[in-house]
Amino acid sequence: MLLEIDDVSLLYGRIQALHGISLTVDEGEIVALIGANGAGKSTTMRAISGIRPVASGRIRFNGEDITKLRADLRVRRGLCQAPEGRGIFPGMTVLENLDMGAYTRRDRAGVAQDLNRVMELFPRLAERRKQAGGTLSGGEQQMLAVGRALMSRPKLLLLDEPSMGLAPMLIQQIFNIITEINEQGTTILLVEQNAQQALARAHRAYVLETGRIVKSGTGAELLHDPSVKEAYLGVA
Amino acid sequence: MTTTVKPPNPEQREAVMDRLRHGREAVAQRWRDAPRWVRWAVLAAVIVFFYALPNKEFYQYLGPIPTPGANFTQVMFTVSIYVLMAVGLNIVVGFAGLLDLGYFGFFAVGAYTVAVLTSPSSNIKTLWPWLLVVPVAIALTMVSGVMLGTPTLRLRGDYLALVTLGFAEMIRIAAVSSDFLKGQRGFNQIPHPPGKYTDGKPIFGVLDARPYYWLVLTLIIVVVIGVRNLTHSRVGRAWISIREDEDAAQLMGVPTFKFKLWAFASGAAIAGLAGALFAGKQNFVNSQNFELLNSIIILAAVIFGGSGNIVGAIVGGGLVAYMIERFRGIELFGLELYEYRFLFFGLVLVGMMIFRPQGLIPNRRRAAEFKDRRKEVIVGE
Ligand SMILES: Nc1ncnc2c1ncn2[C@@H]1O[C@H](COP(=O)(O)OP(=O)(O)OP(=O)(O)O)[C@@H](O)[C@H]1O
Ligand SMILES: [Mg+2]
């Protein structure tokens, strides 16, 4: 078990955003987390990456209890998040942004290798390596955020809505890349509005509703589940 | 025929701004494209100019530059202290993006440490020599920076601005009212820096401000080299990432709290050094030296020059301190301009915020951050 979340609750002030959720991610999997707006998907990601402290419950990563571990140290353990809304560094160039992704790493050769890999995955970024991140288009920023997270060579990659704001062509492309990254050996926890695509690609998936996990199963199971169909796939 | 004065339409204004921008970019581009030796030569010339500046044989040929209302050499010393502090505050505000409203408080800690440990009017009468106290002063300001930063830098938002403001006010009130810090009466006979000419006269005396100015100028150069190296290292990258997006920085594995504390404490240390230099020259320190306004001026100078850019901070600190002194002794329509110095200063700042919010000599990244923010505003509308 690479990631194990057990009965985690999280508060924003007095608002409870997560009500004791539990989920697991196995090594090598793509696990999808779907749910309506405000269900608590991003909040779950924040709890895992550690930028928001949890109120109760446990988070274990790679056999270690990381519930109280600082966010930057979780990155060093191999857990990296591409935040929702891109969260790239606007004043840094594309290259500098990618370089920040490798901030915790010291193996220069490995970093150079990963940089090449990211440039291959996203040729658009290669063309724009000297451009300031803030001046990239929305889709390009999205790619940069994913590429930057890859640069830390994480064991577990957390992707929060990587397809947000992308044109249909690019959505297809980003999901292909996600599958490719996974096949190259990175475990992925994926948050998506685009439930159709996410469920089709994921090995397993969880459905989140108002801060509670209400359903889980393999991607294919959920894809054919009538209530999921109705609520998230737009099929009556 | 009556013509109403039309406000310049936005397009025209934009066109003018564009031309200005292009002019500046052309200069910047030429500077970047110039061969290395040319850049070094220009830099060397600038440094020589500033070392020569306080000599009367030199500045008497500089037309309106020397200040009419005050001893120019003294003014240059004050200016140099401001420049040193602007360089220090630029680390805090410009690089790490932390709003420090009480930076002068650290200057006061440095100056008072020297005063208390060296002056015969001090209660504890240690009477240490100046040079021995300088490292103590720097260490103490750093410690006070860490003490102030540890609880506040963990929090997001404007807490730091409030706490630093309160800190500077606290120091000032302590200076005014505590017996230990002597209030208005102050500390006298604070020793000068050591050193003698071959004829036995001390280098750092009472009348001639030039050696002090040269000392500060030299320290500025040392500090600038240090800061430059720092900003080109992992530390600098971490600071910039925190300034640009603190959450994202943490998600990339940057220990944000640690680096914020470091920026804050190193900025404080530089202010402490400036305070110690000030006390060593002044011979006398009392509570009047530490008005809150000074903190605001320094902060404004850094923003004015272009925060995040070392050259910008130097130019900003230098220009602001110089302009304030330059007003002294000028009368216009029977008004003493010096009395209105802060009015002008305020007007210039407001103008800057409208036309050039990124500062005179902005940092390349900062400019991009501003562009980005503007985009967000448009999206939000
Ligand atoms: N910083 C915050 N302070 C207070 N409440 C918050 C904060 N962030 C999120 N919330 C609330 O917590 C709930 C879950 O938010 P979250 O961002 O996790 O939703 P989400 O599932 O990611 O939604 P979306 O699909 O729209 O991104 C929402 O009701 C939201 O309003
Ligand atoms: Mg979300």
XYZ file of C-alpha atoms and ligand atoms in Angstrom:
649
model
C 0.000 0.000 0.000
C 1.671 3.255 -1.118
C -0.860 5.684 0.327
C -3.354 4.966 3.040
C -5.792 7.551 4.338
C -7.726 6.488 7.373
C -10.752 8.353 8.700
C -9.406 11.824 7.911
C -11.395 14.935 8.814
C -10.404 18.469 7.943
C -11.719 21.834 9.044
C -11.552 25.267 7.461
C -12.188 27.336 10.537
C -15.575 26.092 11.668
C -16.526 24.605 8.317
C -15.908 20.879 8.168
C -14.819 20.014 4.639
C -13.907 16.347 5.133
C -15.915 13.984 7.325
C -13.726 10.993 8.038
C -12.681 9.827 4.594
C -10.630 6.706 3.980
C -8.960 5.666 0.769
C -5.934 3.766 -0.441
C -3.627 3.925 -3.426
C -1.518 0.945 -4.416
C 1.864 1.137 -6.070
C 1.526 1.464 -9.851
C -2.132 2.431 -9.857
C -4.052 5.335 -11.281
C -6.744 6.158 -8.752
C -9.393 8.715 -9.610
C -11.331 10.877 -7.202
C -14.515 12.306 -8.652
C -17.251 14.460 -7.203
C -19.278 17.615 -7.675
C -17.957 21.129 -7.135
C -17.222 21.705 -3.490
C -17.300 18.010 -2.614
C -13.852 18.255 -1.048
C -11.609 16.817 -3.746
C -9.020 19.580 -3.641
C -9.240 19.564 0.129
C -8.359 15.869 0.152
C -5.335 16.676 -2.002
C -4.306 19.454 0.368
C -4.519 17.075 3.291
C -2.321 14.549 1.495
C 0.287 17.053 0.351
C 0.233 18.672 3.760
C -0.523 22.304 3.026
C -3.587 21.989 5.253
C -3.392 20.217 8.625
C -5.956 17.504 9.275
C -8.231 17.630 12.313
C -8.230 13.887 12.931
C -7.356 10.612 11.252
C -4.118 9.169 9.875
C -2.233 9.426 6.608
C 0.395 6.797 5.851
C 2.738 7.011 2.901
C 5.119 4.265 1.906
C 4.798 2.637 5.316
C 5.438 5.859 7.247
C 2.926 7.901 9.221
C 3.061 11.356 7.630
C -0.023 12.850 9.295
C 2.032 15.491 11.108
C 4.905 15.779 8.625
C 5.611 19.188 7.085
C 4.593 19.604 3.449
C 8.109 20.183 2.119
C 9.343 17.018 3.816
C 6.543 15.013 2.206
C 7.929 16.116 -1.158
C 11.268 14.667 -0.145
C 9.528 11.384 0.650
C 8.284 11.236 -2.949
C 4.880 12.834 -2.858
C 4.290 15.704 -5.251
C 1.189 17.665 -6.136
C 0.337 19.704 -9.198
C -2.075 22.118 -7.565
C -5.498 23.051 -8.856
C -5.599 26.355 -10.722
C -2.084 25.602 -11.954
C -0.148 27.390 -9.218
C 2.909 27.949 -11.364
C 5.445 30.677 -10.604
C 4.404 33.555 -12.878
C 7.688 35.467 -12.830
C 9.880 32.469 -13.547
C 10.510 31.169 -17.021
C 9.295 27.757 -18.092
C 12.749 26.325 -17.443
C 13.006 27.955 -14.040
C 9.595 26.595 -13.114
C 10.647 23.100 -14.082
C 13.845 23.622 -12.169
C 11.814 24.438 -9.060
C 10.113 21.093 -9.491
C 13.485 19.466 -8.960
C 14.213 21.626 -5.931
C 14.632 18.722 -3.536
C 16.897 16.745 -5.828
C 20.679 16.731 -5.953
C 21.321 14.216 -8.737
C 22.041 16.521 -11.646
C 22.227 13.820 -14.249
C 18.845 12.468 -13.243
C 17.334 15.947 -13.291
C 18.661 16.613 -16.784
C 17.221 13.304 -17.907
C 13.812 14.117 -16.444
C 13.916 17.546 -18.030
C 14.342 15.897 -21.398
C 11.490 13.557 -20.655
C 9.171 16.448 -19.717
C 10.175 18.314 -22.865
C 9.343 15.227 -24.886
C 5.995 14.810 -23.184
C 5.174 18.491 -23.706
C 6.823 19.800 -26.878
C 4.946 23.065 -26.360
C 6.946 23.733 -23.231
C 10.169 23.063 -25.086
C 9.277 25.763 -27.606
C 8.612 28.232 -24.816
C 11.374 27.449 -22.395
C 12.418 31.101 -21.952
C 8.915 32.522 -21.664
C 7.650 33.774 -18.290
C 5.201 31.319 -16.732
C 2.620 34.025 -16.131
C 2.417 34.820 -19.830
C 1.676 31.252 -20.936
C -1.826 30.372 -22.062
C -4.052 28.553 -19.618
C -3.478 25.193 -21.262
C 0.261 25.713 -21.392
C 0.289 26.622 -17.721
C -1.570 23.409 -17.014
C 1.084 21.416 -18.847
C 3.783 23.300 -17.008
C 2.198 22.453 -13.660
C 2.105 18.754 -14.528
C 5.623 18.828 -15.951
C 6.944 20.640 -12.916
C 5.443 18.070 -10.560
C 7.058 15.310 -12.625
C 10.442 16.953 -12.175
C 10.549 15.870 -8.541
C 10.379 12.281 -9.813
C 7.617 11.466 -7.332
C 6.561 8.009 -6.245
C 3.042 9.340 -6.028
C 1.859 12.164 -8.261
C -1.203 14.099 -7.141
C -2.994 15.764 -10.029
C -5.800 18.181 -9.258
C -7.939 18.676 -12.371
C -5.174 18.572 -14.963
C -7.715 18.914 -17.766
C -9.343 22.046 -16.409
C -9.840 24.693 -19.056
C -8.333 22.673 -21.869
C -9.698 22.282 -25.375
C -11.088 18.777 -26.168
C -8.025 17.913 -28.260
C -5.710 18.821 -25.416
C -7.833 16.967 -22.858
C -7.313 13.808 -24.855
C -3.623 14.549 -25.028
C -3.218 15.232 -21.307
C -4.991 11.970 -20.434
C -2.713 10.114 -22.828
C 0.243 11.670 -21.069
C -1.141 10.687 -17.668
C -1.433 7.098 -18.818
C 2.062 7.251 -20.246
C 3.554 8.646 -17.032
C 1.823 5.876 -15.139
C 3.138 3.221 -17.482
C 6.626 4.596 -16.928
C 6.186 3.744 -13.250
C 4.612 6.670 -11.404
C 1.599 6.067 -9.213
C -1.121 8.665 -9.726
C -3.983 10.028 -7.685
C -6.162 12.005 -10.014
C -8.926 14.490 -9.244
C -11.200 15.172 -12.170
C -14.425 16.859 -13.199
C -14.090 15.009 -16.444
C -15.419 11.786 -14.931
C -15.814 9.907 -18.203
C -12.146 10.157 -19.095
C -10.922 9.747 -15.545
C -12.924 6.571 -14.932
C -11.910 5.123 -18.280
C -8.231 5.582 -17.474
C -8.217 4.794 -13.759
C -7.671 1.384 -12.245
C -9.834 2.301 -9.316
C -11.929 5.271 -8.315
C -13.702 6.922 -5.385
C -16.759 9.136 -5.447
C -16.762 12.029 -2.987
C -19.934 13.800 -1.874
C -19.929 16.684 0.624
C -16.788 15.504 2.301
C -17.637 11.791 2.453
C -16.649 8.866 0.261
C -19.942 7.444 -0.970
C -18.783 4.903 -3.501
C -15.680 3.115 -4.681
C -14.751 0.460 -7.165
C -12.767 -0.192 -10.303
C -12.933 2.425 -13.014
C -15.056 0.174 -15.205
C -17.490 -0.623 -12.389
C -18.163 3.008 -11.631
C -18.370 3.865 -15.294
C -21.341 1.520 -15.538
C -22.887 2.318 -12.173
C -26.345 3.851 -12.760
C -26.151 6.475 -10.021
C -22.665 7.547 -11.077
C -23.846 7.699 -14.644
C -26.689 9.943 -13.694
C -24.782 12.271 -11.390
C -21.390 12.594 -13.060
C -21.533 11.346 -16.594
C -24.527 13.362 -17.724
C -26.457 10.255 -18.782
C -30.086 10.129 -17.669
C -12.814 79.321 -29.615
C -13.146 77.371 -26.457
C -11.477 74.081 -26.121
C -12.128 71.806 -23.251
C -9.095 70.040 -21.979
C -9.652 66.435 -22.737
C -8.043 63.888 -20.539
C -5.591 61.870 -22.606
C -7.462 58.888 -23.880
C -6.237 55.534 -22.671
C -4.842 54.579 -26.035
C -2.713 57.689 -26.259
C -1.487 57.171 -22.746
C -0.725 53.578 -23.517
C 1.212 54.682 -26.602
C 3.313 57.117 -24.591
C 3.923 54.491 -21.956
C 4.918 52.059 -24.654
C 7.462 54.425 -26.083
C 8.902 55.028 -22.627
C 9.019 51.322 -22.039
C 10.769 50.684 -25.305
C 13.336 53.368 -24.554
C 14.138 51.754 -21.245
C 14.203 48.297 -22.704
C 16.593 49.477 -25.411
C 18.957 50.790 -22.742
C 18.628 47.592 -20.738
C 19.203 45.528 -23.865
C 22.300 47.497 -24.813
C 23.606 46.983 -21.301
C 23.046 43.229 -21.525
C 24.626 43.043 -24.970
C 27.664 45.105 -24.035
C 30.901 43.153 -23.750
C 31.930 42.087 -20.307
C 34.816 44.515 -20.035
C 32.585 47.477 -20.871
C 30.236 46.541 -18.076
C 33.098 46.142 -15.646
C 34.558 49.483 -16.739
C 31.238 51.258 -16.218
C 30.830 49.628 -12.836
C 34.372 50.607 -11.843
C 33.754 54.205 -12.984
C 30.573 54.380 -10.917
C 32.362 53.059 -7.852
C 35.264 55.484 -8.279
C 32.770 58.313 -8.703
C 31.091 57.501 -5.423
C 34.365 57.174 -3.554
C 35.415 60.586 -4.913
C 32.057 62.239 -4.324
C 32.492 63.632 -0.777
C 35.729 65.485 -1.670
C 35.154 69.204 -2.055
C 37.787 69.371 -4.817
C 35.509 67.046 -6.766
C 31.927 67.901 -5.913
C 32.337 71.661 -6.352
C 32.294 71.016 -10.099
C 29.060 69.050 -9.963
C 26.672 71.999 -10.336
C 23.426 71.552 -8.416
C 24.253 68.180 -6.920
C 25.842 69.338 -3.626
C 23.216 70.233 -1.043
C 22.966 73.973 -0.361
C 21.411 73.697 3.092
C 23.638 71.086 4.694
C 27.204 69.860 4.749
C 27.354 67.688 1.651
C 29.723 65.160 3.165
C 27.411 64.657 6.128
C 24.505 64.261 3.750
C 26.400 61.641 1.795
C 26.971 59.686 4.987
C 23.240 59.720 5.744
C 22.515 58.696 2.177
C 24.958 55.802 2.403
C 23.291 54.532 5.582
C 19.934 54.616 3.816
C 21.360 52.749 0.842
C 22.766 50.034 3.104
C 19.380 49.667 4.774
C 17.548 49.628 1.459
C 19.776 46.757 0.337
C 18.910 44.901 3.543
C 15.191 45.571 3.399
C 15.171 44.537 -0.230
C 16.040 41.001 0.867
C 12.992 40.938 3.120
C 10.481 42.758 0.947
C 11.887 42.343 -2.526
C 13.187 38.792 -2.516
C 11.095 36.978 0.045
C 8.031 39.208 -0.370
C 7.567 39.849 3.368
C 6.056 43.168 4.351
C 8.226 44.638 7.097
C 6.859 47.958 8.335
C 9.201 48.303 11.275
C 12.580 47.850 9.679
C 13.990 50.865 11.461
C 13.376 49.070 14.738
C 16.319 46.806 13.938
C 18.440 49.838 13.157
C 17.543 51.107 16.626
C 18.477 47.787 18.226
C 21.889 47.987 16.535
C 22.495 51.603 17.527
C 21.347 51.109 21.113
C 23.415 47.967 21.556
C 26.489 50.006 20.671
C 25.388 52.884 22.872
C 24.666 50.768 25.942
C 27.855 48.739 25.743
C 30.279 51.552 24.910
C 29.045 54.837 26.347
C 30.157 56.144 29.741
C 26.608 57.414 30.301
C 25.282 53.863 30.149
C 24.106 52.251 33.385
C 26.275 49.194 32.941
C 29.523 51.009 32.101
C 31.152 48.202 30.186
C 32.939 50.810 28.029
C 33.781 48.322 25.311
C 35.513 49.572 22.183
C 33.289 50.136 19.163
C 34.707 47.377 17.001
C 34.100 44.730 19.644
C 30.432 45.700 19.937
C 29.650 45.619 16.213
C 29.369 41.816 16.012
C 27.346 41.830 19.235
C 24.995 44.407 17.762
C 24.555 42.390 14.577
C 23.964 39.187 16.541
C 21.418 40.859 18.810
C 19.438 42.298 15.905
C 19.427 38.893 14.282
C 18.164 37.321 17.489
C 15.426 39.921 17.777
C 14.550 39.235 14.149
C 14.261 35.518 14.857
C 12.213 36.150 17.995
C 9.843 38.378 16.070
C 9.694 36.142 13.039
C 9.270 32.737 14.653
C 5.694 33.206 15.830
C 4.558 35.458 12.981
C 6.130 33.981 9.872
C 4.188 30.763 10.359
C 1.024 32.689 9.723
C -0.039 33.889 6.335
C -1.212 37.351 5.519
C -0.654 40.688 7.110
C 0.316 39.630 10.603
C 3.957 40.319 9.917
C 3.245 43.896 8.851
C 1.331 44.517 12.083
C 3.855 42.833 14.327
C 6.842 44.636 12.814
C 5.008 47.939 13.065
C 4.319 47.221 16.723
C 7.921 46.177 17.291
C 9.356 49.429 15.932
C 6.899 51.429 18.028
C 7.787 49.378 21.095
C 11.477 50.058 20.627
C 10.798 53.737 20.166
C 8.656 53.949 23.293
C 11.246 52.029 25.267
C 13.879 54.463 24.010
C 11.789 57.468 25.018
C 10.645 56.327 28.412
C 12.953 53.723 29.914
C 15.704 54.859 32.224
C 18.036 52.214 30.864
C 17.850 53.694 27.355
C 18.100 57.287 28.609
C 15.291 58.853 26.549
C 15.931 62.364 25.247
C 19.131 62.769 27.239
C 20.621 59.869 25.356
C 24.071 58.346 25.418
C 27.133 60.460 24.732
C 30.810 59.807 24.106
C 30.161 56.714 22.093
C 33.593 55.738 20.755
C 34.427 55.956 17.060
C 35.775 53.144 14.913
C 39.498 52.497 15.505
C 42.371 53.493 13.221
C 45.058 56.189 13.138
C 46.886 58.007 10.355
C 50.677 57.788 10.393
C 50.857 61.180 12.112
C 48.865 59.774 15.036
C 45.547 61.552 14.280
C 42.513 59.277 14.384
C 40.996 58.408 10.999
C 37.477 58.483 12.343
C 37.152 61.860 14.021
C 34.377 64.264 14.832
C 34.586 66.793 12.036
C 35.331 64.899 8.872
C 32.485 62.618 7.790
C 34.328 61.259 4.767
C 36.037 58.250 6.401
C 32.669 57.108 7.760
C 31.109 57.466 4.355
C 33.927 55.473 2.777
C 33.560 52.800 5.413
C 29.824 52.470 4.766
C 30.353 52.537 1.005
C 32.853 49.705 1.295
C 30.470 47.713 3.464
C 27.685 48.318 0.952
C 29.858 46.802 -1.764
C 30.669 43.789 0.419
C 27.018 43.286 1.365
C 25.854 43.657 -2.231
C 28.324 41.028 -3.428
C 27.119 38.713 -0.675
C 23.457 39.286 -1.438
C 24.033 38.809 -5.145
C 25.692 35.472 -4.615
C 22.892 34.457 -2.320
C 20.178 35.340 -4.810
C 21.851 33.307 -7.513
C 21.899 30.247 -5.279
C 19.263 27.798 -4.096
C 18.448 30.221 -1.310
C 17.574 32.941 -3.779
C 15.417 30.606 -5.835
C 13.585 29.544 -2.707
C 12.920 33.162 -1.728
C 11.587 34.052 -5.139
C 9.331 31.011 -5.221
C 7.903 31.951 -1.812
C 7.233 35.461 -2.982
C 5.527 34.280 -6.129
C 3.350 31.544 -4.657
C 3.945 30.304 -1.163
C 1.715 27.230 -1.421
C 3.313 26.164 -4.671
C 6.761 26.682 -3.169
C 5.872 24.345 -0.344
C 4.476 21.815 -2.806
C 7.863 21.841 -4.543
C 9.559 20.951 -1.277
C 10.794 24.384 -0.222
C 10.863 24.695 3.582
C 9.094 28.025 3.394
C 9.109 28.944 7.056
C 12.842 28.408 7.377
C 13.633 30.544 4.344
C 11.276 33.327 5.365
C 12.909 33.417 8.759
C 16.342 33.539 7.135
C 15.384 36.426 4.874
C 13.860 38.291 7.771
C 16.844 37.728 10.064
C 19.494 38.601 7.467
C 17.617 41.784 6.632
C 17.527 42.581 10.334
C 21.255 41.937 10.669
C 22.040 44.450 7.939
C 19.884 47.067 9.666
C 21.728 46.283 12.901
C 25.039 46.876 11.158
C 23.742 50.187 9.821
C 22.659 51.163 13.330
C 26.073 50.311 14.757
C 27.805 52.385 12.059
C 25.475 55.273 12.736
C 26.162 55.179 16.470
C 29.897 54.931 15.853
C 29.881 58.097 13.793
C 27.320 60.100 15.711
C 29.012 59.851 19.086
C 25.573 60.487 20.533
C 22.381 58.440 20.377
C 19.010 59.446 21.798
C 15.358 58.633 21.269
C 14.851 61.279 18.599
C 16.780 59.287 16.049
C 14.106 56.639 15.670
C 10.850 57.983 14.381
C 8.395 55.589 12.796
C 8.473 57.663 9.641
C 11.984 56.397 8.920
C 10.707 52.836 8.516
C 8.125 54.009 6.057
C 10.688 56.043 4.110
C 13.008 53.072 3.766
C 10.186 50.824 2.627
C 8.991 53.436 0.164
C 12.551 53.798 -1.138
C 12.807 50.090 -1.859
C 9.451 50.004 -3.630
C 10.297 53.229 -5.447
C 13.566 51.808 -6.753
C 12.008 48.536 -7.818
C 11.799 45.903 -5.141
C 13.457 42.620 -5.908
C 16.277 44.328 -7.758
C 19.499 45.157 -5.906
C 20.380 48.055 -8.198
C 16.828 49.325 -7.837
C 17.077 49.249 -4.057
C 20.408 51.107 -4.126
C 19.093 53.778 -6.471
C 15.817 54.059 -4.568
C 17.458 54.333 -1.158
C 20.051 56.788 -2.447
C 17.635 59.017 -4.344
C 15.029 59.179 -1.607
C 17.519 59.980 1.158
C 19.291 62.501 -1.057
C 16.133 64.248 -2.231
C 14.911 64.726 1.328
C 18.168 66.453 2.235
C 18.305 68.341 -1.044
C 15.153 70.277 -0.117
C 16.883 71.768 2.881
C 17.630 75.485 2.518
C 15.559 76.029 -0.610
C 12.872 78.660 -0.418
C 10.060 78.993 -2.895
C 7.468 81.796 -2.564
C 8.573 82.256 0.997
C 8.037 78.605 1.869
C 10.816 76.500 3.228
C 10.669 73.489 0.907
C 12.217 71.193 3.493
C 9.085 71.553 5.607
C 7.073 70.061 2.746
C 9.499 67.317 1.822
C 7.147 64.515 2.720
C 4.364 66.057 0.696
C 6.525 65.876 -2.426
C 7.665 62.461 -1.459
C 4.047 61.333 -1.154
C 3.122 62.836 -4.501
C 6.022 61.121 -6.223
C 5.011 57.814 -4.668
C 1.400 58.141 -5.740
C 2.571 58.973 -9.249
C 4.811 55.930 -9.226
C 2.011 53.640 -8.127
C -0.103 54.851 -11.024
C 2.449 54.850 -13.807
C 5.139 52.474 -12.756
C 4.031 50.180 -9.956
C 6.966 47.849 -10.453
C 9.455 50.601 -9.493
C 12.133 52.566 -11.325
C 14.416 49.655 -12.103
C 12.238 46.621 -11.729
C 13.257 43.051 -11.500
C 12.519 41.084 -14.652
C 10.492 38.514 -12.753
C 8.676 41.113 -10.731
C 7.563 42.786 -13.950
C 6.142 39.474 -15.138
C 4.416 38.958 -11.793
C 2.763 42.336 -12.210
C 1.600 41.460 -15.689
C 0.191 38.247 -14.343
C -1.702 40.018 -11.571
C -3.165 42.462 -14.042
C -4.465 39.545 -16.058
C -6.103 38.104 -12.961
C -7.823 41.408 -12.275
C -9.211 41.537 -15.784
C -10.414 37.963 -15.517
C -12.123 38.757 -12.233
C -14.009 41.738 -13.614
N -9.713 28.043 2.355
C -10.992 27.681 2.590
N -11.689 28.266 3.581
C -12.969 27.915 3.827
N -13.626 26.989 3.138
C -12.984 26.375 2.139
C -11.638 26.693 1.807
N -11.262 25.922 0.755
C -12.328 25.164 0.459
N -13.371 25.416 1.272
C -14.681 24.776 1.244
O -14.511 23.392 1.405
C -15.369 22.684 0.521
C -14.578 21.750 -0.370
O -13.765 22.512 -1.230
P -12.801 21.871 -2.319
O -11.968 22.954 -2.885
O -12.099 20.731 -1.706
O -13.832 21.368 -3.394
P -13.567 20.566 -4.748
O -14.206 19.250 -4.590
O -12.138 20.590 -5.101
O -14.408 21.439 -5.755
P -14.075 21.849 -7.289
O -14.488 20.705 -8.127
O -14.967 23.016 -7.517
O -12.643 22.176 -7.372
C -16.149 23.732 -0.247
O -17.403 23.882 0.340
C -15.333 24.984 -0.087
O -16.151 26.110 -0.082
Mg -11.035 21.478 -6.560
